[in-house]
Amino acid sequence: MARRLEPLKLDNLGELPLPCRACVFWELDPVASRQANRTGDTQLEKEAWLSQLLLDWGTAGVVLYVDDVPAGFVLYAPASYLPRTQAFPTAPVSPDAVVLATGRVLPRYLGMGLGKVLVQAVAKDVLKRGFRAVEAFGDSRWDGPGCVWPTDFLQAVGFGVVREHPRHPRLRLDLRSTVTWRSEMEAAVERLMGAIRPEPARPVPAAVRDTSTRRTEL
């Protein structure tokens, strides 16, 4: 199966799973979110949020395609762009970290390691921007797709708990100290994104060709 990663932009926002493309759980504070849901303005709010974030900060998400079909996505940003973070009992997020807010892999693609691939892509981008870590809020009572990551999943891909809570612990992936994970992550994402390509054949210098010919003739 052919896989590729694309930055989340306005033109592919509509390819997110239906509940997610207009969800503003992270993008608005709880009061504003309830108001947007009552008035039916969530999709406009989502588009406005993403548009502003792309202008201010750049890429804030990744969409994963399998055979050109959207298979999953992940959304991330500094905590200042995600008002919902302040509502968690284990807030605030560390100032040297970007928040891995939410994401999803569609049911038919589960069990293929795509969730880890998405986290790896985020980690690589975060490293390039000079941040030390990725943090996320977990859901230790997760019982189905929602807006918060299952705690078990975050721990499975390398996050460690930095502040305990029975329902919503805060977890952290320290990228500068996780050398082995980082090396594996970079290689996996480079392969998936097609950044590692065979170098074009270089012309062989005449002197080398002549030497090669002489050896063949001998």
Coordinates of N, CA and C in Angstrom, one line a residue:
M1 N 0.8 -1.2 0.0 CA 0.0 0.0 0.0 C 0.9 1.2 0.0
A2 N 0.5 2.2 -0.9 CA 1.3 3.4 -0.9 C 0.8 4.4 0.2
R3 N 1.7 5.0 0.9 CA 1.4 5.9 2.0 C 2.1 7.2 1.8
R4 N 1.4 8.3 2.2 CA 2.0 9.6 2.1 C 1.5 10.5 3.2
L5 N 2.2 11.5 3.6 CA 1.8 12.5 4.6 C 1.7 13.8 3.9
E6 N 0.6 14.5 4.2 CA 0.4 15.9 3.7 C 0.1 16.8 4.9
P7 N 0.6 18.1 4.8 CA 0.3 19.0 5.9 C -1.2 19.3 5.9
L8 N -1.8 19.5 7.0 CA -3.2 19.9 7.1 C -3.4 21.3 6.7
K9 N -4.2 21.6 5.7 CA -4.5 22.9 5.2 C -6.0 23.1 5.0
L10 N -6.4 24.3 4.7 CA -7.8 24.5 4.4 C -8.4 23.6 3.3
D11 N -7.5 23.4 2.3 CA -8.1 22.6 1.2 C -8.2 21.1 1.4
N12 N -7.6 20.6 2.5 CA -7.8 19.2 2.8 C -8.5 19.0 4.2
L13 N -8.9 20.1 4.8 CA -9.6 20.0 6.1 C -10.8 19.1 5.9
G14 N -11.5 19.2 4.8 CA -12.7 18.4 4.6 C -12.5 16.9 4.4
E15 N -11.2 16.5 4.4 CA -10.9 15.1 4.3 C -10.7 14.4 5.6
L16 N -10.8 15.2 6.7 CA -10.8 14.6 8.0 C -12.1 13.9 8.3
P17 N -12.1 12.9 9.2 CA -13.3 12.2 9.5 C -14.4 13.2 9.9
L18 N -15.6 12.9 9.5 CA -16.8 13.8 9.7 C -16.9 14.4 11.1
P19 N -16.8 13.7 12.2 CA -16.9 14.4 13.4 C -15.8 15.4 13.7
C20 N -14.6 15.2 13.1 CA -13.4 16.0 13.4 C -13.3 17.2 12.6
R21 N -13.8 17.2 11.4 CA -13.6 18.4 10.5 C -14.2 19.6 10.9
A22 N -15.3 19.5 11.8 CA -16.0 20.7 12.3 C -15.9 20.7 13.8
C23 N -15.1 19.9 14.4 CA -15.0 19.9 15.9 C -14.1 21.0 16.4
V24 N -14.5 21.7 17.4 CA -13.7 22.8 18.0 C -13.5 22.6 19.5
F25 N -13.4 21.3 19.8 CA -13.1 21.0 21.2 C -11.8 21.7 21.7
W26 N -10.7 21.6 20.9 CA -9.4 22.1 21.3 C -9.3 23.6 20.9
E27 N -10.0 24.0 19.8 CA -9.7 25.3 19.2 C -10.4 26.4 20.0
L28 N -11.4 26.1 20.8 CA -12.1 27.2 21.5 C -12.1 26.8 23.0
D29 N -12.3 27.8 23.9 CA -12.5 27.4 25.3 C -13.9 26.8 25.5
P30 N -14.1 26.1 26.6 CA -15.4 25.4 26.8 C -16.6 26.2 26.6
V31 N -16.6 27.5 27.0 CA -17.8 28.3 26.9 C -18.1 28.6 25.4
A32 N -17.0 29.1 24.7 CA -17.1 29.4 23.3 C -17.5 28.2 22.5
S33 N -16.9 27.1 22.8 CA -17.2 25.8 22.1 C -18.7 25.5 22.2
R34 N -19.3 25.6 23.4 CA -20.7 25.3 23.6 C -21.5 26.2 22.8
Q35 N -21.1 27.5 22.8 CA -21.9 28.5 22.0 C -21.8 28.2 20.5
A36 N -20.7 27.8 20.0 CA -20.5 27.5 18.6 C -21.4 26.3 18.2
N37 N -21.4 25.3 19.1 CA -22.2 24.1 18.9 C -23.7 24.4 18.8
R38 N -24.1 25.4 19.7 CA -25.6 25.8 19.7 C -26.0 26.5 18.5
T39 N -25.1 27.3 17.9 CA -25.4 28.2 16.8 C -25.1 27.5 15.5
G40 N -24.4 26.3 15.5 CA -24.0 25.6 14.3 C -22.9 26.2 13.5
D41 N -22.0 27.0 14.2 CA -20.9 27.7 13.6 C -19.6 27.0 13.7
T42 N -19.6 25.7 14.1 CA -18.4 25.0 14.4 C -17.4 24.9 13.2
Q43 N -18.0 24.7 12.0 CA -17.1 24.5 10.8 C -16.5 25.8 10.5
L44 N -17.2 26.9 10.5 CA -16.6 28.2 10.3 C -15.5 28.6 11.3
E45 N -15.8 28.2 12.5 CA -14.8 28.5 13.6 C -13.6 27.7 13.4
K46 N -13.7 26.4 13.0 CA -12.6 25.6 12.7 C -11.7 26.1 11.6
E47 N -12.4 26.5 10.5 CA -11.7 27.1 9.4 C -10.9 28.4 9.7
A48 N -11.6 29.2 10.5 CA -11.0 30.5 10.9 C -9.8 30.2 11.8
W49 N -9.9 29.3 12.7 CA -8.8 28.9 13.6 C -7.6 28.4 12.8
L50 N -7.9 27.5 11.9 CA -6.8 26.9 11.2 C -6.1 27.9 10.3
S51 N -6.9 28.8 9.7 CA -6.4 29.8 8.8 C -5.4 30.7 9.6
Q52 N -5.8 31.1 10.7 CA -5.0 32.0 11.6 C -3.7 31.3 12.0
L53 N -3.9 30.1 12.4 CA -2.7 29.4 12.9 C -1.7 29.1 11.8
L54 N -2.2 28.8 10.6 CA -1.3 28.7 9.5 C -0.5 29.9 9.2
L55 N -1.2 31.1 9.3 CA -0.5 32.4 9.1 C 0.5 32.7 10.2
D56 N 0.1 32.4 11.4 CA 1.0 32.7 12.6 C 2.1 31.8 12.8
W57 N 1.8 30.5 12.7 CA 2.8 29.5 13.2 C 3.2 28.5 12.1
G58 N 2.4 28.3 11.1 CA 2.7 27.3 10.1 C 1.9 26.0 10.3
T59 N 2.4 24.9 9.7 CA 1.8 23.6 9.8 C 1.3 23.3 11.2
A60 N 0.0 22.9 11.3 CA -0.5 22.5 12.6 C -1.1 21.1 12.6
G61 N -0.9 20.4 11.5 CA -1.5 19.1 11.5 C -1.0 18.3 10.3
V62 N -1.2 17.0 10.3 CA -0.8 16.1 9.2 C -1.9 15.2 8.9
V63 N -2.1 15.0 7.6 CA -3.1 14.0 7.1 C -2.3 12.8 6.5
L64 N -2.7 11.6 6.8 CA -2.0 10.4 6.3 C -2.9 9.8 5.3
Y65 N -2.4 9.5 4.1 CA -3.2 8.9 3.0 C -2.6 7.5 2.8
V66 N -3.5 6.5 2.5 CA -3.1 5.2 2.1 C -3.8 5.0 0.8
D67 N -2.9 4.7 -0.2 CA -3.5 4.6 -1.6 C -4.4 5.8 -2.0
D68 N -3.9 7.0 -1.6 CA -4.6 8.2 -1.9 C -6.0 8.4 -1.2
V69 N -6.2 7.5 -0.2 CA -7.5 7.6 0.6 C -7.1 8.1 2.0
P70 N -7.7 9.2 2.5 CA -7.4 9.6 3.9 C -7.6 8.5 4.9
A71 N -6.5 8.2 5.7 CA -6.6 7.1 6.6 C -6.4 7.6 8.1
G72 N -6.0 8.8 8.3 CA -5.8 9.3 9.6 C -5.3 10.7 9.6
F73 N -5.2 11.3 10.8 CA -4.7 12.6 10.9 C -4.3 12.9 12.3
V74 N -3.5 14.0 12.5 CA -3.1 14.4 13.8 C -3.1 16.0 13.8
L75 N -3.4 16.5 15.0 CA -3.5 18.0 15.1 C -2.6 18.4 16.3
Y76 N -1.7 19.4 16.1 CA -0.8 19.8 17.1 C -0.5 21.3 17.0
A77 N -0.2 22.0 18.1 CA 0.1 23.4 18.1 C 0.6 23.8 19.5
P78 N 1.2 25.0 19.6 CA 1.6 25.5 20.9 C 0.3 25.6 21.8
A79 N 0.4 25.5 23.1 CA -0.7 25.6 23.9 C -1.5 26.9 23.8
S80 N -0.8 28.0 23.5 CA -1.5 29.3 23.4 C -2.6 29.3 22.3
Y81 N -2.5 28.4 21.3 CA -3.5 28.3 20.3 C -4.6 27.3 20.6
L82 N -4.5 26.6 21.7 CA -5.4 25.6 22.1 C -6.0 25.9 23.4
P83 N -7.0 26.7 23.5 CA -7.6 27.2 24.7 C -8.1 26.1 25.6
R84 N -8.5 25.0 25.1 CA -9.0 23.9 25.9 C -8.0 23.3 26.8
T85 N -6.7 23.5 26.5 CA -5.7 22.9 27.4 C -5.8 23.4 28.9
Q86 N -6.3 24.7 29.0 CA -6.4 25.3 30.3 C -7.5 24.7 31.2
A87 N -8.4 23.9 30.5 CA -9.5 23.3 31.3 C -9.1 22.0 31.9
F88 N -7.9 21.4 31.5 CA -7.5 20.1 32.1 C -6.9 20.3 33.5
P89 N -7.2 19.3 34.3 CA -6.7 19.4 35.7 C -5.2 19.3 35.8
T90 N -4.6 18.8 34.8 CA -3.1 18.6 34.8 C -2.4 19.7 34.0
A91 N -3.1 20.8 33.6 CA -2.5 21.9 33.0 C -1.6 22.7 34.0
P92 N -0.7 23.5 33.5 CA -0.4 23.9 32.1 C 0.6 23.0 31.5
V93 N 0.7 23.1 30.2 CA 1.7 22.4 29.4 C 3.0 23.1 29.6
S94 N 4.1 22.4 29.6 CA 5.4 23.0 29.8 C 5.7 24.0 28.6
P95 N 6.4 25.1 28.9 CA 6.7 26.1 27.9 C 7.6 25.6 26.8
D96 N 8.4 24.5 27.0 CA 9.3 24.1 25.9 C 8.6 23.0 25.0
A97 N 7.3 22.8 25.2 CA 6.6 21.7 24.5 C 5.5 22.2 23.6
V98 N 5.3 21.4 22.5 CA 4.1 21.6 21.7 C 3.1 20.6 22.1
V99 N 1.8 20.9 22.0 CA 0.7 20.0 22.4 C 0.3 19.1 21.2
L100 N 0.3 17.8 21.5 CA -0.3 16.9 20.6 C -1.7 16.8 20.9
A101 N -2.6 17.6 20.3 CA -3.9 17.8 20.7 C -4.8 16.6 20.5
T102 N -5.0 16.2 19.2 CA -5.9 15.1 18.9 C -5.5 14.4 17.6
G103 N -6.1 13.3 17.3 CA -5.9 12.6 16.1 C -6.7 11.4 16.0
R104 N -6.6 10.7 14.9 CA -7.4 9.5 14.7 C -6.9 8.7 13.5
V105 N -7.0 7.4 13.6 CA -6.8 6.5 12.5 C -8.1 5.8 12.2
L106 N -8.6 5.9 11.0 CA -9.9 5.3 10.6 C -9.8 3.8 10.9
P107 N -11.0 3.2 11.3 CA -11.1 1.8 11.8 C -10.5 0.8 10.8
R108 N -10.6 1.0 9.5 CA -10.1 0.0 8.6 C -8.6 -0.1 8.5
Y109 N -8.0 1.0 9.1 CA -6.5 1.0 9.0 C -5.8 0.8 10.4
L110 N -6.6 0.4 11.4 CA -6.1 0.2 12.7 C -5.2 -1.1 12.7
G111 N -4.2 -1.1 13.6 CA -3.3 -2.3 13.7 C -2.2 -2.3 12.7
M112 N -2.0 -1.2 11.9 CA -0.9 -1.1 10.9 C 0.2 -0.2 11.4
G113 N 0.2 0.3 12.6 CA 1.2 1.2 13.1 C 1.1 2.6 12.6
L114 N 0.0 3.0 12.0 CA -0.1 4.4 11.5 C -0.2 5.4 12.6
G115 N -0.8 5.1 13.7 CA -0.8 6.1 14.8 C 0.6 6.5 15.2
K116 N 1.5 5.6 15.3 CA 2.9 5.9 15.6 C 3.6 6.7 14.5
V117 N 3.2 6.4 13.3 CA 3.8 7.2 12.1 C 3.4 8.6 12.2
L118 N 2.1 8.9 12.6 CA 1.6 10.3 12.7 C 2.3 11.0 13.9
V119 N 2.5 10.3 15.0 CA 3.2 10.9 16.1 C 4.7 11.2 15.7
Q120 N 5.3 10.3 15.0 CA 6.7 10.5 14.5 C 6.8 11.7 13.6
A121 N 5.8 11.9 12.8 CA 5.8 13.1 11.9 C 5.7 14.4 12.6
V122 N 4.9 14.4 13.7 CA 4.8 15.6 14.5 C 6.1 15.8 15.2
A123 N 6.7 14.8 15.8 CA 8.0 14.9 16.5 C 9.1 15.5 15.6
K124 N 9.1 15.1 14.4 CA 10.2 15.6 13.5 C 10.0 17.1 13.2
D125 N 8.7 17.5 13.0 CA 8.5 18.9 12.7 C 8.8 19.7 14.0
V126 N 8.4 19.2 15.1 CA 8.6 20.0 16.4 C 10.1 20.2 16.6
L127 N 10.9 19.1 16.4 CA 12.3 19.2 16.5 C 12.9 20.3 15.6
K128 N 12.5 20.4 14.4 CA 12.9 21.4 13.4 C 12.6 22.8 13.9
R129 N 11.6 22.9 14.7 CA 11.2 24.3 15.1 C 11.8 24.7 16.4
G130 N 12.6 23.8 17.0 CA 13.4 24.1 18.1 C 12.8 23.8 19.5
F131 N 11.7 23.1 19.5 CA 11.0 22.7 20.7 C 11.7 21.5 21.3
R132 N 11.7 21.3 22.6 CA 12.3 20.2 23.2 C 11.4 19.0 23.4
A133 N 10.1 19.2 23.3 CA 9.3 18.0 23.7 C 7.9 18.2 23.0
V134 N 7.1 17.1 23.1 CA 5.7 17.1 22.7 C 5.0 16.6 24.0
E135 N 3.9 17.3 24.4 CA 3.1 16.9 25.5 C 1.7 16.7 25.1
A136 N 1.0 15.8 25.8 CA -0.4 15.5 25.5 C -1.2 15.2 26.7
F137 N -2.5 15.4 26.7 CA -3.3 14.9 27.8 C -3.9 13.6 27.4
G138 N -3.9 12.6 28.3 CA -4.4 11.3 28.0 C -5.8 11.2 28.7
D139 N -6.5 10.1 28.2 CA -7.8 9.7 28.8 C -7.6 8.3 29.2
S140 N -7.5 8.1 30.5 CA -7.3 6.8 31.1 C -8.5 6.0 31.2
R141 N -9.7 6.6 30.9 CA -10.9 5.8 30.8 C -11.5 5.8 29.4
W142 N -10.6 5.9 28.4 CA -11.0 5.9 27.0 C -11.8 4.7 26.7
D143 N -13.0 4.9 26.0 CA -13.8 3.8 25.6 C -14.3 3.9 24.2
G144 N -13.6 4.7 23.4 CA -14.0 4.9 22.0 C -13.5 6.2 21.5
P145 N -13.6 6.4 20.1 CA -13.0 7.6 19.5 C -13.5 8.9 20.1
G146 N -12.6 9.8 20.4 CA -13.0 11.1 21.0 C -11.9 12.1 20.7
C147 N -12.0 13.2 21.5 CA -11.0 14.3 21.2 C -9.7 14.2 22.0
V148 N -9.7 13.2 22.9 CA -8.5 13.1 23.8 C -7.9 11.7 23.6
W149 N -6.5 11.7 23.5 CA -5.8 10.5 23.2 C -6.0 9.4 24.4
P150 N -6.1 8.2 24.0 CA -6.0 7.1 25.1 C -4.7 7.2 25.7
T151 N -4.6 7.2 27.0 CA -3.4 7.2 27.8 C -2.5 6.0 27.4
D152 N -3.1 4.8 27.2 CA -2.3 3.6 26.8 C -1.6 3.9 25.5
F153 N -2.3 4.5 24.5 CA -1.6 4.7 23.2 C -0.4 5.6 23.4
L154 N -0.6 6.7 24.1 CA 0.5 7.7 24.3 C 1.7 7.0 24.9
Q155 N 1.5 6.2 25.9 CA 2.6 5.5 26.5 C 3.2 4.4 25.6
A156 N 2.4 3.8 24.7 CA 2.9 2.8 23.8 C 3.9 3.4 22.8
V157 N 3.7 4.7 22.4 CA 4.6 5.4 21.4 C 5.7 6.2 22.1
G158 N 5.9 6.0 23.4 CA 7.0 6.6 24.0 C 6.8 7.8 25.0
F159 N 5.6 8.2 25.2 CA 5.3 9.2 26.2 C 5.4 8.7 27.6
G160 N 5.8 9.6 28.5 CA 5.8 9.2 29.9 C 5.0 10.2 30.7
V161 N 4.3 9.8 31.8 CA 3.5 10.6 32.6 C 4.3 11.6 33.4
V162 N 4.0 12.9 33.3 CA 4.7 13.9 34.0 C 3.8 14.5 35.1
R163 N 2.5 14.3 35.0 CA 1.6 14.7 36.1 C 0.5 13.8 36.1
E164 N 0.4 13.1 37.2 CA -0.7 12.0 37.4 C -2.0 12.6 37.6
H165 N -3.0 11.9 37.1 CA -4.4 12.2 37.3 C -5.2 10.9 37.0
P166 N -6.3 10.6 37.8 CA -7.0 9.3 37.5 C -7.7 9.3 36.1
R167 N -8.0 10.5 35.6 CA -8.7 10.5 34.3 C -7.8 11.1 33.2
H168 N -7.2 12.3 33.5 CA -6.5 13.0 32.4 C -5.1 13.3 32.8
P169 N -4.2 12.4 32.8 CA -2.8 12.7 33.1 C -2.2 13.5 32.0
R170 N -1.1 14.2 32.3 CA -0.4 14.9 31.2 C 0.9 14.1 31.0
L171 N 1.2 13.8 29.7 CA 2.3 13.0 29.3 C 3.2 13.8 28.5
R172 N 4.5 13.3 28.4 CA 5.5 14.1 27.7 C 6.5 13.1 26.9
L173 N 6.8 13.6 25.7 CA 7.8 12.9 25.0 C 9.0 13.8 24.8
D174 N 10.1 13.6 25.5 CA 11.2 14.5 25.5 C 12.1 14.1 24.3
L175 N 12.1 14.9 23.3 CA 12.7 14.5 22.0 C 14.2 14.6 22.0
R176 N 14.8 15.4 22.8 CA 16.3 15.6 22.8 C 17.0 14.5 23.6
S177 N 16.3 13.8 24.5 CA 16.9 12.7 25.3 C 16.5 11.3 24.8
T178 N 15.5 11.3 23.9 CA 15.1 10.0 23.4 C 15.8 9.7 22.1
V179 N 17.1 9.4 22.2 CA 18.0 9.3 21.0 C 17.6 8.2 20.1
T180 N 17.4 7.0 20.7 CA 17.0 5.8 19.9 C 15.7 6.0 19.2
W181 N 14.7 6.5 19.9 CA 13.4 6.7 19.4 C 13.5 7.8 18.3
R182 N 14.3 8.8 18.5 CA 14.4 9.9 17.5 C 15.0 9.4 16.2
S183 N 16.0 8.5 16.3 CA 16.7 8.0 15.1 C 15.7 7.2 14.3
E184 N 15.0 6.3 15.0 CA 14.0 5.5 14.4 C 12.9 6.3 13.7
M185 N 12.4 7.3 14.5 CA 11.4 8.2 14.0 C 11.8 8.9 12.7
E186 N 13.0 9.5 12.7 CA 13.4 10.2 11.5 C 13.5 9.3 10.3
A187 N 14.0 8.1 10.5 CA 14.2 7.2 9.3 C 12.8 6.8 8.8
A188 N 11.9 6.5 9.7 CA 10.5 6.1 9.3 C 9.8 7.2 8.6
V189 N 9.9 8.4 9.1 CA 9.1 9.5 8.4 C 9.8 9.9 7.1
E190 N 11.1 9.8 7.0 CA 11.7 10.2 5.8 C 11.3 9.2 4.7
R191 N 11.3 7.9 5.1 CA 10.8 6.9 4.1 C 9.4 7.1 3.6
L192 N 8.5 7.4 4.6 CA 7.1 7.6 4.3 C 6.9 8.8 3.4
M193 N 7.6 9.9 3.7 CA 7.4 11.1 3.0 C 8.1 11.2 1.7
G194 N 8.9 10.1 1.4 CA 9.6 10.1 0.1 C 10.8 11.0 0.1
A195 N 11.2 11.4 1.2 CA 12.4 12.3 1.2 C 13.7 11.6 0.9
I196 N 13.7 10.3 1.2 CA 14.9 9.5 0.8 C 14.7 8.9 -0.6
R197 N 15.4 9.4 -1.5 CA 15.2 9.0 -2.9 C 16.6 8.6 -3.4
P198 N 16.6 7.6 -4.4 CA 17.9 7.3 -4.9 C 18.5 8.5 -5.6
E199 N 19.8 8.7 -5.4 CA 20.5 9.8 -6.0 C 20.7 9.5 -7.5
P200 N 20.6 10.5 -8.4 CA 20.8 10.2 -9.8 C 22.2 9.7 -10.0
A201 N 22.3 8.8 -11.0 CA 23.6 8.3 -11.3 C 24.5 9.4 -11.8
R202 N 25.7 9.4 -11.2 CA 26.7 10.5 -11.6 C 27.6 10.0 -12.7
P203 N 27.9 10.9 -13.7 CA 28.8 10.4 -14.8 C 30.1 10.0 -14.2
V204 N 30.6 8.9 -14.8 CA 31.9 8.3 -14.3 C 33.0 9.1 -15.0
P205 N 34.0 9.7 -14.3 CA 35.1 10.4 -14.9 C 35.8 9.6 -15.9
A206 N 36.3 10.2 -17.0 CA 37.0 9.5 -18.1 C 38.1 8.7 -17.6
A207 N 38.9 9.2 -16.6 CA 40.1 8.5 -16.1 C 39.7 7.1 -15.5
V208 N 38.5 7.2 -14.8 CA 38.0 6.0 -14.1 C 37.5 5.0 -15.2
R209 N 36.8 5.5 -16.2 CA 36.4 4.6 -17.3 C 37.5 3.9 -18.0
D210 N 38.6 4.7 -18.2 CA 39.8 4.1 -18.9 C 40.4 3.0 -18.1
T211 N 40.5 3.3 -16.7 CA 41.1 2.3 -15.8 C 40.2 1.0 -15.8
S212 N 38.9 1.3 -15.7 CA 38.0 0.1 -15.7 C 38.1 -0.7 -17.0
T213 N 38.2 0.0 -18.1 CA 38.4 -0.7 -19.4 C 39.6 -1.6 -19.4
R214 N 40.7 -1.0 -18.9 CA 42.0 -1.7 -19.0 C 41.9 -2.9 -18.1
R215 N 41.2 -2.8 -16.9 CA 41.1 -4.0 -16.0 C 40.3 -5.1 -16.7
T216 N 39.2 -4.7 -17.4 CA 38.4 -5.6 -18.1 C 39.2 -6.4 -19.1
E217 N 40.0 -5.6 -19.8 CA 40.8 -6.2 -20.9 C 41.8 -7.2 -20.4
L218 N 42.3 -6.9 -19.2 CA 43.3 -7.7 -18.6 C 42.7 -9.1 -18.2

